[in-house]
mmCIF file of C-alpha atoms in Angstrom:
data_model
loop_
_atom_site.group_PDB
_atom_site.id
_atom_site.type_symbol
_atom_site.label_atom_id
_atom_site.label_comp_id
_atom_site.label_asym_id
_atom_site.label_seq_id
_atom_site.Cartn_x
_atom_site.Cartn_y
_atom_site.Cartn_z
ATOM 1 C CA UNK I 239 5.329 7.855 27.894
ATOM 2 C CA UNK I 240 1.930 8.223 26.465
ATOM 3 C CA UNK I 241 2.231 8.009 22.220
ATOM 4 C CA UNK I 242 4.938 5.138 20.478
ATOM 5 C CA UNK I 243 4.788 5.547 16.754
ATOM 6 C CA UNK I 244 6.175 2.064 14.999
ATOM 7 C CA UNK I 245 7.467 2.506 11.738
ATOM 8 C CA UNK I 246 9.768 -0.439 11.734
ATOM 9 C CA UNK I 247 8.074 -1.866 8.136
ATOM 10 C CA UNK I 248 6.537 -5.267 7.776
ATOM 11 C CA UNK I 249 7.867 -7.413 10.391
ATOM 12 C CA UNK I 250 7.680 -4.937 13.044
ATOM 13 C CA UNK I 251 8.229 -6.944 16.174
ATOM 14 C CA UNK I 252 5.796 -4.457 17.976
ATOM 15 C CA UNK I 253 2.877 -5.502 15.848
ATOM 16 C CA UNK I 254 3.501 -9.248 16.137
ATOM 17 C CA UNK I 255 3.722 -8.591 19.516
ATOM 18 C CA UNK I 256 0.887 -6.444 20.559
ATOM 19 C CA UNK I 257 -1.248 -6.274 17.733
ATOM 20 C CA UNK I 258 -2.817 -8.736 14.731
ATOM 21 C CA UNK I 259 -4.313 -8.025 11.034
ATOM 22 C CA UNK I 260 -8.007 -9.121 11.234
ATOM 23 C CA UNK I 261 -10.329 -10.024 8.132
ATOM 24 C CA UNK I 262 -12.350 -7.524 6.502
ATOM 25 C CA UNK I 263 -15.259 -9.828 8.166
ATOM 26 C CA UNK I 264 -13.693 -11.185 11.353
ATOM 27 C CA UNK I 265 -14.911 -10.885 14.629
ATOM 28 C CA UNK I 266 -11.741 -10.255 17.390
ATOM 29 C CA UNK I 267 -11.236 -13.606 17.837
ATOM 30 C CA UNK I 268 -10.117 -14.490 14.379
ATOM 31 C CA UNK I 269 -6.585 -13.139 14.242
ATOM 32 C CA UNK I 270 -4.568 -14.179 11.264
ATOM 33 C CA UNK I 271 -0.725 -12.501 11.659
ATOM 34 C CA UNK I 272 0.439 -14.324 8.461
ATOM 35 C CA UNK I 273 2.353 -12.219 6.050
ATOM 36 C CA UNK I 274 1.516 -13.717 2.552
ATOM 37 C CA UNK I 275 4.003 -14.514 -0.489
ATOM 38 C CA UNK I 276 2.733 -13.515 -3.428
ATOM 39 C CA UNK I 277 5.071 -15.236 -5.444
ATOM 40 C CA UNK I 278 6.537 -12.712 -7.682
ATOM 41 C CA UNK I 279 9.158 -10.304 -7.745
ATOM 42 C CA UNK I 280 9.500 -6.539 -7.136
ATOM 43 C CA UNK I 281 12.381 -4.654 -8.606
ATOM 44 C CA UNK I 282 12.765 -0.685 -7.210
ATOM 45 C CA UNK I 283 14.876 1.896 -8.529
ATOM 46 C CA UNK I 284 16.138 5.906 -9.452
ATOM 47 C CA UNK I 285 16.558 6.662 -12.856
ATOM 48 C CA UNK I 286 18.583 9.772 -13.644
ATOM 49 C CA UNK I 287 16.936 10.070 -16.765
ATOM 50 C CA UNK I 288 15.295 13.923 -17.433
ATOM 51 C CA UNK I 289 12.055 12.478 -18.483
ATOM 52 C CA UNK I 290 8.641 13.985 -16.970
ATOM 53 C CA UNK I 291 6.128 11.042 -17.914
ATOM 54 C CA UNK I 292 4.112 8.783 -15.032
ATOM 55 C CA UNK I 293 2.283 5.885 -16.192
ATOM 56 C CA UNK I 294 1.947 2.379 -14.908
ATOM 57 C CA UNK I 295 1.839 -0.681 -17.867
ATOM 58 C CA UNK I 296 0.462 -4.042 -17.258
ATOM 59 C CA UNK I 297 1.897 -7.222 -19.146
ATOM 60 C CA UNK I 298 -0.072 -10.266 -20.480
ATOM 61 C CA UNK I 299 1.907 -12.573 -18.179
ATOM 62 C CA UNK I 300 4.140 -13.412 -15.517
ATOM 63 C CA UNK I 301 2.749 -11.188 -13.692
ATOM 64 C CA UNK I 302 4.469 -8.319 -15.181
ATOM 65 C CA UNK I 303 3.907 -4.698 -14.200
ATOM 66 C CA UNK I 304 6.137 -1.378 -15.231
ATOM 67 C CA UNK I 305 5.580 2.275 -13.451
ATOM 68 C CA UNK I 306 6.778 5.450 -13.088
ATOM 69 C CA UNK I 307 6.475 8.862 -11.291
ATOM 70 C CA UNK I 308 8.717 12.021 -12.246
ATOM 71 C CA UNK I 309 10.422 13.216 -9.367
ATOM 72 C CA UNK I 310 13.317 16.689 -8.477
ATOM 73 C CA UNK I 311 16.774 16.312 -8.315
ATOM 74 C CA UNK I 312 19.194 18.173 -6.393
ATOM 75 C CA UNK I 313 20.567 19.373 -9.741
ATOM 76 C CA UNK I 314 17.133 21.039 -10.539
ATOM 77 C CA UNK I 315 16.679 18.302 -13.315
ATOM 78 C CA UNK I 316 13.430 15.488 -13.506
ATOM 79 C CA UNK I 317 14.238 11.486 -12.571
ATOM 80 C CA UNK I 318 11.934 8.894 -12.382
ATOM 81 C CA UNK I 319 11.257 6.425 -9.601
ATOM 82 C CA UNK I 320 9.905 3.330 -10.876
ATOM 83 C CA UNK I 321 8.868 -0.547 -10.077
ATOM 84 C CA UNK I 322 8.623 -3.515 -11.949
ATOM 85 C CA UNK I 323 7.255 -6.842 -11.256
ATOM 86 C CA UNK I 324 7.448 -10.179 -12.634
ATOM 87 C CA UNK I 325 7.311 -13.775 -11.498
ATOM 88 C CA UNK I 326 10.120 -15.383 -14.519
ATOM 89 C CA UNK I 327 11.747 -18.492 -12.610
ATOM 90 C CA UNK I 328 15.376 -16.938 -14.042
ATOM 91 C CA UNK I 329 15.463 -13.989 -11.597
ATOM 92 C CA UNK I 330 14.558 -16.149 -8.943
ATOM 93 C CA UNK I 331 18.135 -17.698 -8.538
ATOM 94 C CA UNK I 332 19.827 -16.788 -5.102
ATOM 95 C CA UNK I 333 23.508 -16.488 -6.855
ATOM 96 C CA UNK I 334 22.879 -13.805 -9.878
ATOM 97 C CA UNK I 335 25.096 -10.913 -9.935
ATOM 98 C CA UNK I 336 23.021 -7.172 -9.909
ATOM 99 C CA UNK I 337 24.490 -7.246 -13.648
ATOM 100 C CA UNK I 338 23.221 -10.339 -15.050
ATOM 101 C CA UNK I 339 19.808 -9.650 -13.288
ATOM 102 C CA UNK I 340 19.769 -6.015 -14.956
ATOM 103 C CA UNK I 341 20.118 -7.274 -18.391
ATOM 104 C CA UNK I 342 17.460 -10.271 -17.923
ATOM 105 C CA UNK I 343 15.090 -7.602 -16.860
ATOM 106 C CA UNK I 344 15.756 -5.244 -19.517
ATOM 107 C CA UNK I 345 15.622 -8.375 -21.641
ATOM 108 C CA UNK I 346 12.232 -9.604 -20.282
ATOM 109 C CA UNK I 347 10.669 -5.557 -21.008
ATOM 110 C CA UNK I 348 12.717 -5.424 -24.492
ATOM 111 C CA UNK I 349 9.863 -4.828 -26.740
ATOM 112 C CA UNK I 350 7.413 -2.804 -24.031
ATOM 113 C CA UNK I 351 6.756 1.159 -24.881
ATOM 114 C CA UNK I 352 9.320 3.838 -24.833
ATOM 115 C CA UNK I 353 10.948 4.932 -21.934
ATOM 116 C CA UNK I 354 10.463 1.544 -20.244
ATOM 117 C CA UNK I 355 14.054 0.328 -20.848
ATOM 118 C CA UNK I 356 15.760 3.899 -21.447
ATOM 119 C CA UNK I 357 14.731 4.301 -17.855
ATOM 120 C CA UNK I 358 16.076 0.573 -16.414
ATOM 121 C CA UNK I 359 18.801 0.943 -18.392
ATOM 122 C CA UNK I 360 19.986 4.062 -17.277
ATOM 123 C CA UNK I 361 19.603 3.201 -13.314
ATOM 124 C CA UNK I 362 22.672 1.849 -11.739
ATOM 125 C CA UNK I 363 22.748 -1.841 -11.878
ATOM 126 C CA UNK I 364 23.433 -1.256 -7.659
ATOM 127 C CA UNK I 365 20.282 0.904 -7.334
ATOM 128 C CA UNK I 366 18.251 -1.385 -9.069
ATOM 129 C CA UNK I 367 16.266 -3.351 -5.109
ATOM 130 C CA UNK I 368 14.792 -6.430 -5.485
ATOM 131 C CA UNK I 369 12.250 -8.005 -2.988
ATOM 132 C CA UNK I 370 9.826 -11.071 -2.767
ATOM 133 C CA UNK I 371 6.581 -9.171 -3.233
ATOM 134 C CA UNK I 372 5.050 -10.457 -0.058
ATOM 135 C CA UNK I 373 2.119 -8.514 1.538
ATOM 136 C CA UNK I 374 -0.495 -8.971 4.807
ATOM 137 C CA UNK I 375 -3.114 -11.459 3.942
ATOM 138 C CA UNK I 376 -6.248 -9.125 5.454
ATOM 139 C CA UNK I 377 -7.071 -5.118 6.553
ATOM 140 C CA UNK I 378 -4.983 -4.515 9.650
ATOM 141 C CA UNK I 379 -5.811 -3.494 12.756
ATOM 142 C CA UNK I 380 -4.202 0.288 12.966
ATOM 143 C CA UNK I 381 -4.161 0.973 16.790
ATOM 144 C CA UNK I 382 -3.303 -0.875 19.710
ATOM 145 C CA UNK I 383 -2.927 -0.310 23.430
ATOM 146 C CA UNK I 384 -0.222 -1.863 25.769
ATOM 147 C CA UNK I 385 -2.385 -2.157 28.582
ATOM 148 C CA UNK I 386 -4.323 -5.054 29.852
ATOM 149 C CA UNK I 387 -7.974 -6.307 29.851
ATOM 150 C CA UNK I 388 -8.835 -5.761 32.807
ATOM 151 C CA UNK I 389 -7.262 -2.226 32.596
ATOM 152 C CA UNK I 390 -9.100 -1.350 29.228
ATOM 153 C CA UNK I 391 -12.804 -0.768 30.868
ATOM 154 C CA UNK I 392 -10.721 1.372 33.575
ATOM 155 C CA UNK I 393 -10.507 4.894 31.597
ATOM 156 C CA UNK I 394 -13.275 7.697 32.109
ATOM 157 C CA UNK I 395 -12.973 10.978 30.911
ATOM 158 C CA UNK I 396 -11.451 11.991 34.852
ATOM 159 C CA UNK I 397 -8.770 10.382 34.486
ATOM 160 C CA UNK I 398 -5.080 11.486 34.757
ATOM 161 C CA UNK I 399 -3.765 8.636 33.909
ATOM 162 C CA UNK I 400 -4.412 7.326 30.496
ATOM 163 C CA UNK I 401 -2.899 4.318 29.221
ATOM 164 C CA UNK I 402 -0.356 4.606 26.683
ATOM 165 C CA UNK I 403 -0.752 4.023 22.576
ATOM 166 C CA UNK I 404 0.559 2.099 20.193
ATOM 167 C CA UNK I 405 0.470 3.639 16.434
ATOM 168 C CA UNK I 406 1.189 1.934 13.644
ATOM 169 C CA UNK I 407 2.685 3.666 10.545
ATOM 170 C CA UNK I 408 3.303 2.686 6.995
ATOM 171 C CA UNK I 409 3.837 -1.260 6.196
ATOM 172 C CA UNK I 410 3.931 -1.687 9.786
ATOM 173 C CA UNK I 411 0.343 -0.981 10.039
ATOM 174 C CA UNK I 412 -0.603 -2.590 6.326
ATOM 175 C CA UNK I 413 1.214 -3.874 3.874
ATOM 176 C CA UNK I 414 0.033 -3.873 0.498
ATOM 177 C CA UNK I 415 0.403 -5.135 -3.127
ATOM 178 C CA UNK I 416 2.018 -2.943 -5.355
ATOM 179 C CA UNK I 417 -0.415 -2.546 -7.668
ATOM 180 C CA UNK I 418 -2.081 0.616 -7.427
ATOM 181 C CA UNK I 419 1.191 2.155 -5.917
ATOM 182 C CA UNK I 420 -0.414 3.827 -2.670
ATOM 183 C CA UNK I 421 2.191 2.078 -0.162
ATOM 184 C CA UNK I 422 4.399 4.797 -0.061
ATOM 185 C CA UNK I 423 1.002 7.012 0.192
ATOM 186 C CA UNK I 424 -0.523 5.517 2.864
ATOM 187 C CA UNK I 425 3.032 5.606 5.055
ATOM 188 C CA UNK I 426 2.731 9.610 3.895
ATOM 189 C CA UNK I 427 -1.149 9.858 5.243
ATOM 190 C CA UNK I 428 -0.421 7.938 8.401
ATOM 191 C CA UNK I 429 2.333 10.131 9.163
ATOM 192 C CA UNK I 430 0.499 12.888 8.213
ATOM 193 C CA UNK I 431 -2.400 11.737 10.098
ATOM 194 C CA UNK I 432 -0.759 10.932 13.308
ATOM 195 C CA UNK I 433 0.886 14.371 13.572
ATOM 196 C CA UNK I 434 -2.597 16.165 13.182
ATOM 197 C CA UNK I 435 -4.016 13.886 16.130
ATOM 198 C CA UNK I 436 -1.246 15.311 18.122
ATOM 199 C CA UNK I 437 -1.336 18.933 16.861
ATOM 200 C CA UNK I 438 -5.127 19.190 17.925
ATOM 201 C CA UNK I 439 -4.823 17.651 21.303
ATOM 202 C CA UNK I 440 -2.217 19.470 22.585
ATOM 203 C CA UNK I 441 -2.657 23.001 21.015
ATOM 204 C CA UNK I 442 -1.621 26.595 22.172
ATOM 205 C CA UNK I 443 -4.839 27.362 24.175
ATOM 206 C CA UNK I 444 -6.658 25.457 26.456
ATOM 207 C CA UNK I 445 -9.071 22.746 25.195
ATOM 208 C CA UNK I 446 -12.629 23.798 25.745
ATOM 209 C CA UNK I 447 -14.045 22.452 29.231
ATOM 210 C CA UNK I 448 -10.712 21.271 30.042
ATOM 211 C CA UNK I 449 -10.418 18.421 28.125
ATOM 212 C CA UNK I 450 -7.827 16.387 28.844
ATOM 213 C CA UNK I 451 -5.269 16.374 26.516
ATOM 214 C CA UNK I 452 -4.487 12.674 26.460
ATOM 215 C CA UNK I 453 -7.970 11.725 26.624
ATOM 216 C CA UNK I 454 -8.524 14.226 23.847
ATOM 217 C CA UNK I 455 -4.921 12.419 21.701
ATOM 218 C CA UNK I 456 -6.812 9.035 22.706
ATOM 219 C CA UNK I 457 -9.710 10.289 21.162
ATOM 220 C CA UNK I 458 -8.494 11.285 17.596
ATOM 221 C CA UNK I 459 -6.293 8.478 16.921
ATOM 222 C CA UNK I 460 -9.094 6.047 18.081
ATOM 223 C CA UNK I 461 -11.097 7.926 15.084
ATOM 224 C CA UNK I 462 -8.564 7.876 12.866
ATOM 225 C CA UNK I 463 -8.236 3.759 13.354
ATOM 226 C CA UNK I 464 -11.549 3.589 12.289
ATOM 227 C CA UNK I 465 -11.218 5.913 9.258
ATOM 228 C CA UNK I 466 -8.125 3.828 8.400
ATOM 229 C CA UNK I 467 -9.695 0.871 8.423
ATOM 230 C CA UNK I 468 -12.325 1.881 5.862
ATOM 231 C CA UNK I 469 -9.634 3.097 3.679
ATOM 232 C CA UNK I 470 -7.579 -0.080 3.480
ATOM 233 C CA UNK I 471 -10.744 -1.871 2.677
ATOM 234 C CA UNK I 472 -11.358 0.500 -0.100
ATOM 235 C CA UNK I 473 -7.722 -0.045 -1.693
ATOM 236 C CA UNK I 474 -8.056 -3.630 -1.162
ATOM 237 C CA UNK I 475 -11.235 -4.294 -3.105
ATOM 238 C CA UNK I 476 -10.091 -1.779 -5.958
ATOM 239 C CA UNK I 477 -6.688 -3.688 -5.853
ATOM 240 C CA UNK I 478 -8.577 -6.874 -6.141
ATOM 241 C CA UNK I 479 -10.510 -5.724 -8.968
ATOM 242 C CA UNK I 480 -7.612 -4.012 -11.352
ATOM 243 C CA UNK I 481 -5.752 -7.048 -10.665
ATOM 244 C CA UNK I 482 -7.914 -9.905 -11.900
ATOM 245 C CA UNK I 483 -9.015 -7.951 -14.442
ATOM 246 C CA UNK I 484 -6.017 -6.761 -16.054
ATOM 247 C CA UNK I 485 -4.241 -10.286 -15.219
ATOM 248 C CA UNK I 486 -6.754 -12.587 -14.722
ATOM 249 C CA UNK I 487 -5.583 -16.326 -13.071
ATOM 250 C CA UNK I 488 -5.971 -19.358 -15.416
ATOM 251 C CA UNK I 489 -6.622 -21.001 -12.412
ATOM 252 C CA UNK I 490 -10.340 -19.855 -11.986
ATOM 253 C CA UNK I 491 -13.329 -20.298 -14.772
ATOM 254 C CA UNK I 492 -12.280 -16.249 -15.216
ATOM 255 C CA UNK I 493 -8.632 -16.429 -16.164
ATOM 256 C CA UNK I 494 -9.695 -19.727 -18.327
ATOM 257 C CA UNK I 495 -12.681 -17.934 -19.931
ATOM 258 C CA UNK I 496 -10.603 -14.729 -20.353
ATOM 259 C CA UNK I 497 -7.138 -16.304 -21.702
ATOM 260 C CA UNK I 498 -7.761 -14.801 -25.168
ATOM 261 C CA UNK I 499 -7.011 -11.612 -23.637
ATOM 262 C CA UNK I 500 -10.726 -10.230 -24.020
ATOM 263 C CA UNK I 501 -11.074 -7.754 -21.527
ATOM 264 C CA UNK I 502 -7.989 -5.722 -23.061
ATOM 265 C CA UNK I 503 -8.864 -6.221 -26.188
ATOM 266 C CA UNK I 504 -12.231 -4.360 -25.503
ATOM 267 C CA UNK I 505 -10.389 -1.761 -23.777
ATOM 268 C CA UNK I 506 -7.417 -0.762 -25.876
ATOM 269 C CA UNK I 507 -9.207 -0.897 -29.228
ATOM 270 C CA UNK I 508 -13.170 -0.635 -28.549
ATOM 271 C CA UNK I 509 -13.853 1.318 -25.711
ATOM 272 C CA UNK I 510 -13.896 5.108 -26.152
ATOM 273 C CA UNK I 511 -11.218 7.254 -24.513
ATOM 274 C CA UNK I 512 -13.479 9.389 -22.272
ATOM 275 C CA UNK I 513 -14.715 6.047 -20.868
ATOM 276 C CA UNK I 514 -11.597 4.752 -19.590
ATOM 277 C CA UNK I 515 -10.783 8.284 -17.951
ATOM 278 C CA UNK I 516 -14.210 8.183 -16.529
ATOM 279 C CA UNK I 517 -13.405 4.126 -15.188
ATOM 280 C CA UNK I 518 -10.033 4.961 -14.171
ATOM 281 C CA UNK I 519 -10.400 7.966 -11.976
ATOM 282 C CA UNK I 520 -13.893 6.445 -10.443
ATOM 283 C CA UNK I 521 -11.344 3.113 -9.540
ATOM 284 C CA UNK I 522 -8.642 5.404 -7.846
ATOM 285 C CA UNK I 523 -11.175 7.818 -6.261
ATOM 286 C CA UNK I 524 -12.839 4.555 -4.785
ATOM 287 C CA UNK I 525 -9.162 3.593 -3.828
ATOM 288 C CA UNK I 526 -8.213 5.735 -2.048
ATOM 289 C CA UNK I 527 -11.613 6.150 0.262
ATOM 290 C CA UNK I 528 -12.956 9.297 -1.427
ATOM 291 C CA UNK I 529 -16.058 7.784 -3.057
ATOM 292 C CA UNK I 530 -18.433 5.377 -1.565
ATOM 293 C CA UNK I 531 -17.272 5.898 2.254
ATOM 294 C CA UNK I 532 -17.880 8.007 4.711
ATOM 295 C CA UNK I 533 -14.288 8.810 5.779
ATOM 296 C CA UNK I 534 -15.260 12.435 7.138
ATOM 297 C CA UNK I 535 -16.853 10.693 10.482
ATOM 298 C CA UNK I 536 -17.738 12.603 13.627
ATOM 299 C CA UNK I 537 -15.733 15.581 14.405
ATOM 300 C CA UNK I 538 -15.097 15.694 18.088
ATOM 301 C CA UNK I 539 -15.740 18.364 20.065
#
């Protein structure tokens, strides 16, 4: 074999095994594979309900978030796909029923916006996933070889026999908060991604001066582990940023100086519409590595 793609999610046995998620400033010897709680709660689910409307809402407390995308149904109708977080000690209990946890969630978002509880309240109380939110600690690694030392200095552009890769797709590579709800996105890019490396390295004519192909397949996803890399970073920072200030901690001189609520204040009833289009798209451009990078790289010939 010469390509394994892992998909296997966050505790992917391959990546504890062969790889590690490295600070945004580490050298290689600092490898931290801890797989952080963030001690709150993430509820999933697929409302039948015919409503076209995507937004994401953030609460005052408790770590409470609400959003939703539209999405097809079979029956040529709209649903919605949706998340909601929140850290209240009463969902945390082990031996709640899927119906008594439905109605203390629609209890805890009773008086949010419309369609925030039409939508929980018309998912099936059995469709309605709940998981620790738990997420890796620092930007992962997004490549790694099952070969050893010794055998890494070994390759030249002659050889036949090219060691074999290790991709990583999805949470298995990076898994990340659900704020900015780009997990499912990133899984769709590395896929994506991955099937382009292949595509170009082993396409219907020869490669020009008789590349070969493996070398050329080693080549592109060794590029695209460094234009990964820069991405995550990208999401992480914004992620950092949207979260503190749209829930700041009371645990830092922020969240204390900020209790009152300021910063949405300021935004919801002083600050004019076109600037918070202006702020938000600049934020999710940044995101997701179109502004401020230079994802493009080197094209290889």
């Amino acid at each position: 074999y010469h390509l394994i793609i892992d998909a296997c999610g966050t505790y992917s046995n391959l990546r504890k095994r062969y790889s590690a998620h490295l600070p945004i400033n580490a050298n290689l010897a600092e490898i931290e594979r801890d797989i952080e709680d963030r001690n709150y709660l993430v509820f999933r689910g697929n409302s039948p309900l015919n409503i076209d409307v995507s937004f994401q809402t953030w609460g005052e407390g408790k770590c409470m978030r609400f959003a939703t995308v539209p999405v097809p149904l079979s029956d040529g109708k709209v649903g919605n796909v949706w998340f909601a977080t929140t850290s209240d000690s009463r969902l945390m209990k082990r031996d709640m029923t899927s119906e008594e946890r439905k109605k203390i969630l629609l209890d805890m978002f009773a008086d949010w916006h419309e369609p925030v509880t039409d939508i929980i309240e018309s998912t099936p109380q059995s469709d309605i996933l709940m998981d620790p939110a738990k997420a890796h600690k620092f930007c992962a690694s997004a490549l790694g070889e099952i070969i050893d030392e010794e055998e890494k200095n070994d390759v030249s552009l002659d050889d036949k026999n090219v060691p074999p890769l290790l991709c990583f797709i999805g949470d298995a590579d990076m898994t990340v908060d659900p704020v900015l709800a780009q997990g499912f996105t990133i899984a769709m890019e590395d896929a994506a991604h991955v099937a382009g490396c292949v595509s170009r390295s082993f396409p219907t004519t020869t490669l020009p001066g008789n590349v070969n192909p493996l070398l050329r397949l080693r080549q592109e996803l060794i590029a695209r582990h460094e234009n990964k890399k820069t991405r995550l970073q990208s999401l992480l920072r914004a992620t950092m940023v949207v979260q503190t200030l749209a829930q700041p901690p009371c645990t830092n001189m922020f969240g204390k100086l900020f209790k009152v609520e300021a910063p949405r204040f300021f935004a919801k009833y002083i600050m004019p519409g076109f600037m918070k289009d202006v702020i938000f798209h600049w934020i999710m451009r940044y995101s997701l590595g179109l502004i401020g990078t230079n994802l493009g790289g080197k094209k290889l010939k």
